Amino acid sequence: KGKGKGKGKKGKKGKDDGELGPEDKLKRTTMVIDNMRDELDYRRDIARRSTASERDQVRRTEILERELDTQRDDTREIASELSRQYKTMQSQLAVTVNNLENKIIILEQKLDRTEKELRESEAEKENYKR
C-alpha cells in the first residue's frame, strides 16, 4: 500500500493532471509576490509623482494668486492716482478759466472806457473845429 501512495504523490507532482508541486508553487507564489511588489512600487511611484505634482501646482497657484492680487492692488492704486490727478487738473482748469474770465471782464471795462474816451475826444475835436 505504501508504494501506491507514493505513486499517487508522484502523480500529483507531475504536470499531467495540472497540479503543481511545492517547489513550483513556491516559485509561482514568489513570482506573483514579486510582480505584486513591482506593481505596488510602480503605484507608489505614481502616487509620489502625483502628490509632488499636486504640491507644485498648489505652489504655482498660490504664487499666481499673489501676483494677481499685487496686480489688482497696483491697478487700484494707479486708478486712484489718475483720479486724483484728474480732479487736481479739473480744479486747476476751473481756476484758470475763472482768472481768464475776470481778465476778460477787466479788459472789456478798459475797452469800454477807452472807447468812451475816444468818443469824447473825437467829440471835443469836432467841437473845436466848429
mmCIF file of N, CA and C in Angstrom:
data_model
loop_
_atom_site.group_PDB
_atom_site.id
_atom_site.type_symbol
_atom_site.label_atom_id
_atom_site.label_comp_id
_atom_site.label_asym_id
_atom_site.label_seq_id
_atom_site.Cartn_x
_atom_site.Cartn_y
_atom_site.Cartn_z
ATOM 1 N N LYS A 1 0.821 -1.194 0.000
ATOM 2 C CA LYS A 1 0.000 0.000 0.000
ATOM 3 C C LYS A 1 0.859 1.249 0.000
ATOM 4 N N GLY A 2 1.977 1.212 0.642
ATOM 5 C CA GLY A 2 2.867 2.368 0.726
ATOM 6 C C GLY A 2 3.354 2.796 -0.636
ATOM 7 N N LYS A 3 3.611 1.820 -1.516
ATOM 8 C CA LYS A 3 4.098 2.172 -2.844
ATOM 9 C C LYS A 3 3.007 2.849 -3.648
ATOM 10 N N GLY A 4 1.824 2.429 -3.489
ATOM 11 C CA GLY A 4 0.708 3.030 -4.221
ATOM 12 C C GLY A 4 0.502 4.476 -3.832
ATOM 13 N N LYS A 5 0.659 4.699 -2.574
ATOM 14 C CA LYS A 5 0.521 6.085 -2.121
ATOM 15 C C LYS A 5 1.642 6.932 -2.682
ATOM 16 N N GLY A 6 2.811 6.378 -2.718
ATOM 17 C CA GLY A 6 3.949 7.108 -3.254
ATOM 18 C C GLY A 6 3.744 7.440 -4.702
ATOM 19 N N LYS A 7 3.193 6.482 -5.448
ATOM 20 C CA LYS A 7 2.943 6.749 -6.859
ATOM 21 C C LYS A 7 1.859 7.815 -7.009
ATOM 22 N N GLY A 8 0.955 7.828 -6.126
ATOM 23 C CA GLY A 8 -0.106 8.842 -6.170
ATOM 24 C C GLY A 8 0.464 10.227 -5.948
ATOM 25 N N LYS A 9 1.387 10.305 -5.056
ATOM 26 C CA LYS A 9 2.009 11.603 -4.793
ATOM 27 C C LYS A 9 2.832 12.045 -5.981
ATOM 28 N N LYS A 10 3.536 11.089 -6.564
ATOM 29 C CA LYS A 10 4.327 11.429 -7.745
ATOM 30 C C LYS A 10 3.406 11.875 -8.866
ATOM 31 N N GLY A 11 2.283 11.265 -8.943
ATOM 32 C CA GLY A 11 1.319 11.663 -9.964
ATOM 33 C C GLY A 11 0.844 13.097 -9.735
ATOM 34 N N LYS A 12 0.704 13.465 -8.503
ATOM 35 C CA LYS A 12 0.287 14.830 -8.179
ATOM 36 C C LYS A 12 1.374 15.817 -8.534
ATOM 37 N N LYS A 13 2.643 15.415 -8.381
ATOM 38 C CA LYS A 13 3.755 16.289 -8.729
ATOM 39 C C LYS A 13 3.852 16.457 -10.228
ATOM 40 N N GLY A 14 3.454 15.532 -10.950
ATOM 41 C CA GLY A 14 3.561 15.569 -12.402
ATOM 42 C C GLY A 14 2.641 16.619 -12.987
ATOM 43 N N LYS A 15 2.970 17.079 -14.165
ATOM 44 C CA LYS A 15 2.211 18.157 -14.794
ATOM 45 C C LYS A 15 1.035 17.617 -15.599
ATOM 46 N N ASP A 16 0.907 16.306 -15.626
ATOM 47 C CA ASP A 16 -0.140 15.693 -16.418
ATOM 48 C C ASP A 16 -1.534 16.039 -15.897
ATOM 49 N N ASP A 17 -1.707 16.071 -14.601
ATOM 50 C CA ASP A 17 -3.045 16.327 -14.072
ATOM 51 C C ASP A 17 -3.256 17.791 -13.688
ATOM 52 N N GLY A 18 -2.325 18.755 -14.002
ATOM 53 C CA GLY A 18 -2.495 20.187 -13.836
ATOM 54 C C GLY A 18 -2.151 20.719 -12.476
ATOM 55 N N GLU A 19 -1.754 19.907 -11.544
ATOM 56 C CA GLU A 19 -1.373 20.423 -10.241
ATOM 57 C C GLU A 19 0.122 20.627 -10.182
ATOM 58 N N LEU A 20 0.543 21.667 -9.404
ATOM 59 C CA LEU A 20 1.962 21.992 -9.282
ATOM 60 C C LEU A 20 2.520 21.414 -8.000
ATOM 61 N N GLY A 21 3.806 21.113 -8.050
ATOM 62 C CA GLY A 21 4.471 20.610 -6.860
ATOM 63 C C GLY A 21 4.810 21.766 -5.938
ATOM 64 N N PRO A 22 5.254 21.488 -4.737
ATOM 65 C CA PRO A 22 5.558 22.532 -3.761
ATOM 66 C C PRO A 22 6.617 23.511 -4.262
ATOM 67 N N GLU A 23 7.648 23.022 -4.933
ATOM 68 C CA GLU A 23 8.692 23.930 -5.441
ATOM 69 C C GLU A 23 8.121 24.840 -6.511
ATOM 70 N N ASP A 24 7.314 24.270 -7.408
ATOM 71 C CA ASP A 24 6.694 25.074 -8.464
ATOM 72 C C ASP A 24 5.717 26.087 -7.873
ATOM 73 N N LYS A 25 4.958 25.645 -6.864
ATOM 74 C CA LYS A 25 4.034 26.574 -6.196
ATOM 75 C C LYS A 25 4.806 27.699 -5.531
ATOM 76 N N LEU A 26 5.927 27.358 -4.899
ATOM 77 C CA LEU A 26 6.760 28.367 -4.245
ATOM 78 C C LEU A 26 7.300 29.358 -5.274
ATOM 79 N N LYS A 27 7.805 28.824 -6.402
ATOM 80 C CA LYS A 27 8.323 29.703 -7.468
ATOM 81 C C LYS A 27 7.215 30.597 -8.008
ATOM 82 N N ARG A 28 6.062 29.988 -8.252
ATOM 83 C CA ARG A 28 4.933 30.752 -8.782
ATOM 84 C C ARG A 28 4.495 31.824 -7.780
ATOM 85 N N THR A 29 4.372 31.442 -6.533
ATOM 86 C CA THR A 29 3.959 32.381 -5.487
ATOM 87 C C THR A 29 4.993 33.498 -5.349
ATOM 88 N N THR A 30 6.278 33.137 -5.409
ATOM 89 C CA THR A 30 7.341 34.139 -5.327
ATOM 90 C C THR A 30 7.250 35.111 -6.504
ATOM 91 N N MET A 31 6.996 34.556 -7.711
ATOM 92 C CA MET A 31 6.848 35.429 -8.890
ATOM 93 C C MET A 31 5.637 36.352 -8.739
ATOM 94 N N VAL A 32 4.542 35.796 -8.253
ATOM 95 C CA VAL A 32 3.325 36.602 -8.044
ATOM 96 C C VAL A 32 3.608 37.703 -7.029
ATOM 97 N N ILE A 33 4.293 37.338 -5.929
ATOM 98 C CA ILE A 33 4.627 38.330 -4.899
ATOM 99 C C ILE A 33 5.551 39.393 -5.479
ATOM 100 N N ASP A 34 6.578 38.959 -6.252
ATOM 101 C CA ASP A 34 7.490 39.922 -6.883
ATOM 102 C C ASP A 34 6.735 40.845 -7.830
ATOM 103 N N ASN A 35 5.838 40.277 -8.613
ATOM 104 C CA ASN A 35 5.030 41.093 -9.531
ATOM 105 C C ASN A 35 4.145 42.073 -8.764
ATOM 106 N N MET A 36 3.578 41.587 -7.678
ATOM 107 C CA MET A 36 2.732 42.468 -6.868
ATOM 108 C C MET A 36 3.563 43.571 -6.219
ATOM 109 N N ARG A 37 4.766 43.222 -5.766
ATOM 110 C CA ARG A 37 5.653 44.242 -5.190
ATOM 111 C C ARG A 37 6.042 45.267 -6.249
ATOM 112 N N ASP A 38 6.373 44.775 -7.458
ATOM 113 C CA ASP A 38 6.713 45.698 -8.549
ATOM 114 C C ASP A 38 5.529 46.622 -8.857
ATOM 115 N N GLU A 39 4.335 46.040 -8.902
ATOM 116 C CA GLU A 39 3.126 46.836 -9.161
ATOM 117 C C GLU A 39 2.901 47.849 -8.037
ATOM 118 N N LEU A 40 3.104 47.400 -6.793
ATOM 119 C CA LEU A 40 2.954 48.297 -5.648
ATOM 120 C C LEU A 40 3.987 49.426 -5.712
ATOM 121 N N ASP A 41 5.248 49.080 -6.024
ATOM 122 C CA ASP A 41 6.289 50.106 -6.169
ATOM 123 C C ASP A 41 5.925 51.096 -7.271
ATOM 124 N N TYR A 42 5.437 50.546 -8.377
ATOM 125 C CA TYR A 42 5.036 51.394 -9.510
ATOM 126 C C TYR A 42 3.908 52.341 -9.104
ATOM 127 N N ARG A 43 2.922 51.808 -8.411
ATOM 128 C CA ARG A 43 1.782 52.647 -7.987
ATOM 129 C C ARG A 43 2.205 53.673 -6.937
ATOM 130 N N ARG A 44 3.109 53.258 -6.028
ATOM 131 C CA ARG A 44 3.618 54.214 -5.038
ATOM 132 C C ARG A 44 4.376 55.340 -5.737
ATOM 133 N N ASP A 45 5.174 54.968 -6.748
ATOM 134 C CA ASP A 45 5.925 55.972 -7.506
ATOM 135 C C ASP A 45 4.961 56.940 -8.196
ATOM 136 N N ILE A 46 3.928 56.393 -8.800
ATOM 137 C CA ILE A 46 2.915 57.243 -9.449
ATOM 138 C C ILE A 46 2.251 58.144 -8.410
ATOM 139 N N ALA A 47 1.934 57.580 -7.248
ATOM 140 C CA ALA A 47 1.297 58.364 -6.190
ATOM 141 C C ALA A 47 2.234 59.471 -5.714
ATOM 142 N N ARG A 48 3.534 59.149 -5.541
ATOM 143 C CA ARG A 48 4.512 60.169 -5.126
ATOM 144 C C ARG A 48 4.598 61.283 -6.168
ATOM 145 N N ARG A 49 4.673 60.868 -7.428
ATOM 146 C CA ARG A 49 4.743 61.876 -8.502
ATOM 147 C C ARG A 49 3.495 62.736 -8.537
ATOM 148 N N SER A 50 2.342 62.092 -8.371
ATOM 149 C CA SER A 50 1.079 62.838 -8.354
ATOM 150 C C SER A 50 1.044 63.829 -7.203
ATOM 151 N N THR A 51 1.452 63.357 -6.041
ATOM 152 C CA THR A 51 1.464 64.229 -4.859
ATOM 153 C C THR A 51 2.433 65.387 -5.059
ATOM 154 N N ALA A 52 3.612 65.079 -5.595
ATOM 155 C CA ALA A 52 4.599 66.143 -5.847
ATOM 156 C C ALA A 52 4.068 67.115 -6.879
ATOM 157 N N SER A 53 3.440 66.594 -7.921
ATOM 158 C CA SER A 53 2.874 67.454 -8.962
ATOM 159 C C SER A 53 1.760 68.326 -8.391
ATOM 160 N N GLU A 54 0.932 67.724 -7.534
ATOM 161 C CA GLU A 54 -0.151 68.488 -6.907
ATOM 162 C C GLU A 54 0.418 69.608 -6.043
ATOM 163 N N ARG A 55 1.475 69.281 -5.265
ATOM 164 C CA ARG A 55 2.103 70.310 -4.434
ATOM 165 C C ARG A 55 2.665 71.433 -5.299
ATOM 166 N N ASP A 56 3.313 71.058 -6.398
ATOM 167 C CA ASP A 56 3.850 72.075 -7.310
ATOM 168 C C ASP A 56 2.731 72.949 -7.868
ATOM 169 N N GLN A 57 1.640 72.313 -8.253
ATOM 170 C CA GLN A 57 0.512 73.072 -8.797
ATOM 171 C C GLN A 57 -0.080 74.003 -7.744
ATOM 172 N N VAL A 58 -0.180 73.526 -6.513
ATOM 173 C CA VAL A 58 -0.698 74.369 -5.429
ATOM 174 C C VAL A 58 0.230 75.556 -5.213
ATOM 175 N N ARG A 59 1.554 75.289 -5.199
ATOM 176 C CA ARG A 59 2.523 76.387 -5.035
ATOM 177 C C ARG A 59 2.412 77.387 -6.172
ATOM 178 N N ARG A 60 2.344 76.870 -7.395
ATOM 179 C CA ARG A 60 2.219 77.768 -8.561
ATOM 180 C C ARG A 60 0.942 78.592 -8.479
ATOM 181 N N THR A 61 -0.142 77.934 -8.098
ATOM 182 C CA THR A 61 -1.423 78.636 -7.970
ATOM 183 C C THR A 61 -1.330 79.730 -6.912
ATOM 184 N N GLU A 62 -0.704 79.415 -5.785
ATOM 185 C CA GLU A 62 -0.555 80.428 -4.728
ATOM 186 C C GLU A 62 0.288 81.599 -5.213
ATOM 187 N N ILE A 63 1.372 81.302 -5.930
ATOM 188 C CA ILE A 63 2.229 82.362 -6.467
ATOM 189 C C ILE A 63 1.435 83.223 -7.448
ATOM 190 N N LEU A 64 0.710 82.574 -8.346
ATOM 191 C CA LEU A 64 -0.079 83.317 -9.334
ATOM 192 C C LEU A 64 -1.181 84.144 -8.663
ATOM 193 N N GLU A 65 -1.790 83.597 -7.614
ATOM 194 C CA GLU A 65 -2.819 84.355 -6.896
ATOM 195 C C GLU A 65 -2.216 85.579 -6.219
ATOM 196 N N ARG A 66 -1.011 85.416 -5.634
ATOM 197 C CA ARG A 66 -0.342 86.573 -5.016
ATOM 198 C C ARG A 66 0.000 87.618 -6.078
ATOM 199 N N GLU A 67 0.507 87.154 -7.229
ATOM 200 C CA GLU A 67 0.833 88.089 -8.305
ATOM 201 C C GLU A 67 -0.424 88.806 -8.791
ATOM 202 N N LEU A 68 -1.520 88.061 -8.913
ATOM 203 C CA LEU A 68 -2.777 88.664 -9.347
ATOM 204 C C LEU A 68 -3.256 89.702 -8.330
ATOM 205 N N ASP A 69 -3.165 89.372 -7.047
ATOM 206 C CA ASP A 69 -3.550 90.326 -6.001
ATOM 207 C C ASP A 69 -2.686 91.582 -6.071
ATOM 208 N N THR A 70 -1.383 91.385 -6.284
ATOM 209 C CA THR A 70 -0.470 92.527 -6.403
ATOM 210 C C THR A 70 -0.853 93.387 -7.604
ATOM 211 N N GLN A 71 -1.146 92.739 -8.728
ATOM 212 C CA GLN A 71 -1.529 93.493 -9.921
ATOM 213 C C GLN A 71 -2.847 94.227 -9.700
ATOM 214 N N ARG A 72 -3.771 93.580 -9.023
ATOM 215 C CA ARG A 72 -5.046 94.252 -8.729
ATOM 216 C C ARG A 72 -4.816 95.462 -7.830
ATOM 217 N N ASP A 73 -3.965 95.293 -6.806
ATOM 218 C CA ASP A 73 -3.648 96.417 -5.925
ATOM 219 C C ASP A 73 -2.987 97.541 -6.710
ATOM 220 N N ASP A 74 -2.034 97.180 -7.578
ATOM 221 C CA ASP A 74 -1.363 98.182 -8.402
ATOM 222 C C ASP A 74 -2.364 98.907 -9.302
ATOM 223 N N THR A 75 -3.289 98.149 -9.882
ATOM 224 C CA THR A 75 -4.308 98.738 -10.758
ATOM 225 C C THR A 75 -5.181 99.712 -9.974
ATOM 226 N N ARG A 76 -5.578 99.308 -8.758
ATOM 227 C CA ARG A 76 -6.400 100.195 -7.918
ATOM 228 C C ARG A 76 -5.634 101.469 -7.567
ATOM 229 N N GLU A 77 -4.352 101.303 -7.212
ATOM 230 C CA GLU A 77 -3.540 102.467 -6.859
ATOM 231 C C GLU A 77 -3.378 103.397 -8.054
ATOM 232 N N ILE A 78 -3.138 102.839 -9.223
ATOM 233 C CA ILE A 78 -2.982 103.656 -10.433
ATOM 234 C C ILE A 78 -4.286 104.381 -10.745
ATOM 235 N N ALA A 79 -5.394 103.660 -10.673
ATOM 236 C CA ALA A 79 -6.697 104.277 -10.940
ATOM 237 C C ALA A 79 -6.968 105.395 -9.946
ATOM 238 N N SER A 80 -6.642 105.163 -8.685
ATOM 239 C CA SER A 80 -6.844 106.176 -7.649
ATOM 240 C C SER A 80 -5.964 107.403 -7.926
ATOM 241 N N GLU A 81 -4.704 107.153 -8.270
ATOM 242 C CA GLU A 81 -3.786 108.257 -8.567
ATOM 243 C C GLU A 81 -4.248 109.040 -9.799
ATOM 244 N N LEU A 82 -4.681 108.336 -10.830
ATOM 245 C CA LEU A 82 -5.178 109.020 -12.031
ATOM 246 C C LEU A 82 -6.424 109.842 -11.717
ATOM 247 N N SER A 83 -7.290 109.297 -10.877
ATOM 248 C CA SER A 83 -8.492 110.021 -10.484
ATOM 249 C C SER A 83 -8.115 111.289 -9.709
ATOM 250 N N ARG A 84 -7.155 111.151 -8.781
ATOM 251 C CA ARG A 84 -6.699 112.307 -8.011
ATOM 252 C C ARG A 84 -6.095 113.361 -8.946
ATOM 253 N N GLN A 85 -5.251 112.923 -9.886
ATOM 254 C CA GLN A 85 -4.633 113.860 -10.834
ATOM 255 C C GLN A 85 -5.702 114.544 -11.693
ATOM 256 N N TYR A 86 -6.708 113.778 -12.117
ATOM 257 C CA TYR A 86 -7.774 114.346 -12.930
ATOM 258 C C TYR A 86 -8.523 115.428 -12.160
ATOM 259 N N LYS A 87 -8.845 115.136 -10.897
ATOM 260 C CA LYS A 87 -9.555 116.123 -10.082
ATOM 261 C C LYS A 87 -8.701 117.368 -9.863
ATOM 262 N N THR A 88 -7.408 117.171 -9.647
ATOM 263 C CA THR A 88 -6.496 118.306 -9.468
ATOM 264 C C THR A 88 -6.453 119.155 -10.733
ATOM 265 N N MET A 89 -6.314 118.487 -11.876
ATOM 266 C CA MET A 89 -6.271 119.215 -13.146
ATOM 267 C C MET A 89 -7.592 119.937 -13.399
ATOM 268 N N GLN A 90 -8.690 119.287 -13.045
ATOM 269 C CA GLN A 90 -10.003 119.905 -13.224
ATOM 270 C C GLN A 90 -10.111 121.165 -12.360
ATOM 271 N N SER A 91 -9.636 121.091 -11.128
ATOM 272 C CA SER A 91 -9.667 122.261 -10.241
ATOM 273 C C SER A 91 -8.776 123.369 -10.789
ATOM 274 N N GLN A 92 -7.565 122.994 -11.251
ATOM 275 C CA GLN A 92 -6.651 123.991 -11.817
ATOM 276 C C GLN A 92 -7.261 124.638 -13.057
ATOM 277 N N LEU A 93 -7.909 123.833 -13.871
ATOM 278 C CA LEU A 93 -8.547 124.373 -15.075
ATOM 279 C C LEU A 93 -9.662 125.338 -14.695
ATOM 280 N N ALA A 94 -10.441 124.982 -13.680
ATOM 281 C CA ALA A 94 -11.526 125.866 -13.237
ATOM 282 C C ALA A 94 -10.961 127.195 -12.749
ATOM 283 N N VAL A 95 -9.843 127.156 -12.013
ATOM 284 C CA VAL A 95 -9.207 128.387 -11.530
ATOM 285 C C VAL A 95 -8.706 129.209 -12.714
ATOM 286 N N THR A 96 -8.058 128.544 -13.679
ATOM 287 C CA THR A 96 -7.547 129.246 -14.863
ATOM 288 C C THR A 96 -8.682 129.888 -15.652
ATOM 289 N N VAL A 97 -9.759 129.136 -15.844
ATOM 290 C CA VAL A 97 -10.919 129.677 -16.567
ATOM 291 C C VAL A 97 -11.482 130.875 -15.824
ATOM 292 N N ASN A 98 -11.600 130.787 -14.512
ATOM 293 C CA ASN A 98 -12.118 131.887 -13.705
ATOM 294 C C ASN A 98 -11.223 133.122 -13.829
ATOM 295 N N ASN A 99 -9.884 132.897 -13.745
ATOM 296 C CA ASN A 99 -8.949 134.015 -13.882
ATOM 297 C C ASN A 99 -9.066 134.667 -15.261
ATOM 298 N N LEU A 100 -9.175 133.831 -16.300
ATOM 299 C CA LEU A 100 -9.302 134.380 -17.654
ATOM 300 C C LEU A 100 -10.618 135.132 -17.826
ATOM 301 N N GLU A 101 -11.693 134.619 -17.233
ATOM 302 C CA GLU A 101 -12.982 135.330 -17.306
ATOM 303 C C GLU A 101 -12.883 136.688 -16.607
ATOM 304 N N ASN A 102 -12.192 136.730 -15.456
ATOM 305 C CA ASN A 102 -12.000 138.002 -14.760
ATOM 306 C C ASN A 102 -11.178 138.969 -15.606
ATOM 307 N N LYS A 103 -10.121 138.447 -16.273
ATOM 308 C CA LYS A 103 -9.304 139.294 -17.149
ATOM 309 C C LYS A 103 -10.136 139.843 -18.296
ATOM 310 N N ILE A 104 -11.004 139.001 -18.843
ATOM 311 C CA ILE A 104 -11.878 139.445 -19.933
ATOM 312 C C ILE A 104 -12.759 140.582 -19.454
ATOM 313 N N ILE A 105 -13.327 140.431 -18.265
ATOM 314 C CA ILE A 105 -14.192 141.484 -17.706
ATOM 315 C C ILE A 105 -13.398 142.777 -17.554
ATOM 316 N N ILE A 106 -12.192 142.667 -16.980
ATOM 317 C CA ILE A 106 -11.344 143.857 -16.778
ATOM 318 C C ILE A 106 -10.994 144.496 -18.116
ATOM 319 N N LEU A 107 -10.590 143.657 -19.093
ATOM 320 C CA LEU A 107 -10.220 144.195 -20.410
ATOM 321 C C LEU A 107 -11.421 144.804 -21.123
ATOM 322 N N GLU A 108 -12.596 144.190 -20.981
ATOM 323 C CA GLU A 108 -13.801 144.768 -21.578
ATOM 324 C C GLU A 108 -14.114 146.119 -20.946
ATOM 325 N N GLN A 109 -13.929 146.218 -19.623
ATOM 326 C CA GLN A 109 -14.160 147.500 -18.943
ATOM 327 C C GLN A 109 -13.165 148.549 -19.444
ATOM 328 N N LYS A 110 -11.883 148.145 -19.591
ATOM 329 C CA LYS A 110 -10.879 149.077 -20.110
ATOM 330 C C LYS A 110 -11.221 149.497 -21.527
ATOM 331 N N LEU A 111 -11.655 148.513 -22.334
ATOM 332 C CA LEU A 111 -12.030 148.824 -23.719
ATOM 333 C C LEU A 111 -13.200 149.790 -23.739
ATOM 334 N N ASP A 112 -14.189 149.539 -22.887
ATOM 335 C CA ASP A 112 -15.342 150.453 -22.830
ATOM 336 C C ASP A 112 -14.891 151.868 -22.451
ATOM 337 N N ARG A 113 -14.005 151.989 -21.440
ATOM 338 C CA ARG A 113 -13.507 153.309 -21.027
ATOM 339 C C ARG A 113 -12.721 153.983 -22.155
ATOM 340 N N THR A 114 -11.861 153.155 -22.805
ATOM 341 C CA THR A 114 -11.040 153.706 -23.882
ATOM 342 C C THR A 114 -11.914 154.160 -25.039
ATOM 343 N N GLU A 115 -12.913 153.346 -25.390
ATOM 344 C CA GLU A 115 -13.829 153.742 -26.470
ATOM 345 C C GLU A 115 -14.605 155.000 -26.085
ATOM 346 N N LYS A 116 -15.005 155.081 -24.818
ATOM 347 C CA LYS A 116 -15.730 156.266 -24.343
ATOM 348 C C LYS A 116 -14.837 157.495 -24.419
ATOM 349 N N GLU A 117 -13.571 157.311 -23.964
ATOM 350 C CA GLU A 117 -12.623 158.427 -24.036
ATOM 351 C C GLU A 117 -12.368 158.832 -25.471
ATOM 352 N N LEU A 118 -12.281 157.847 -26.368
ATOM 353 C CA LEU A 118 -12.065 158.147 -27.781
ATOM 354 C C LEU A 118 -13.256 158.934 -28.330
ATOM 355 N N ARG A 119 -14.455 158.527 -28.006
ATOM 356 C CA ARG A 119 -15.639 159.247 -28.486
ATOM 357 C C ARG A 119 -15.663 160.673 -27.935
ATOM 358 N N GLU A 120 -15.345 160.761 -26.641
ATOM 359 C CA GLU A 120 -15.325 162.093 -26.031
ATOM 360 C C GLU A 120 -14.249 162.964 -26.685
ATOM 361 N N SER A 121 -13.102 162.350 -26.947
ATOM 362 C CA SER A 121 -12.006 163.081 -27.570
ATOM 363 C C SER A 121 -12.389 163.508 -28.979
ATOM 364 N N GLU A 122 -13.006 162.604 -29.718
ATOM 365 C CA GLU A 122 -13.438 162.950 -31.081
ATOM 366 C C GLU A 122 -14.528 164.024 -31.029
ATOM 367 N N ALA A 123 -15.387 163.970 -30.036
ATOM 368 C CA ALA A 123 -16.459 164.963 -29.904
ATOM 369 C C ALA A 123 -15.849 166.321 -29.591
ATOM 370 N N GLU A 124 -14.856 166.352 -28.720
ATOM 371 C CA GLU A 124 -14.199 167.635 -28.398
ATOM 372 C C GLU A 124 -13.500 168.201 -29.619
ATOM 373 N N LYS A 125 -12.875 167.299 -30.375
ATOM 374 C CA LYS A 125 -12.163 167.724 -31.583
ATOM 375 C C LYS A 125 -13.144 168.330 -32.565
ATOM 376 N N GLU A 126 -14.301 167.734 -32.699
ATOM 377 C CA GLU A 126 -15.341 168.229 -33.606
ATOM 378 C C GLU A 126 -15.852 169.585 -33.104
ATOM 379 N N ASN A 127 -15.961 169.721 -31.814
ATOM 380 C CA ASN A 127 -16.448 170.967 -31.244
ATOM 381 C C ASN A 127 -15.417 172.073 -31.467
ATOM 382 N N TYR A 128 -14.124 171.777 -31.438
ATOM 383 C CA TYR A 128 -13.102 172.799 -31.664
ATOM 384 C C TYR A 128 -13.062 173.213 -33.106
ATOM 385 N N LYS A 129 -13.365 172.289 -34.019
ATOM 386 C CA LYS A 129 -13.336 172.621 -35.444
ATOM 387 C C LYS A 129 -14.469 173.546 -35.773
ATOM 388 N N ARG A 130 -15.499 173.571 -35.126
ATOM 389 C CA ARG A 130 -16.657 174.389 -35.437
ATOM 390 C C ARG A 130 -16.531 175.688 -34.814
#
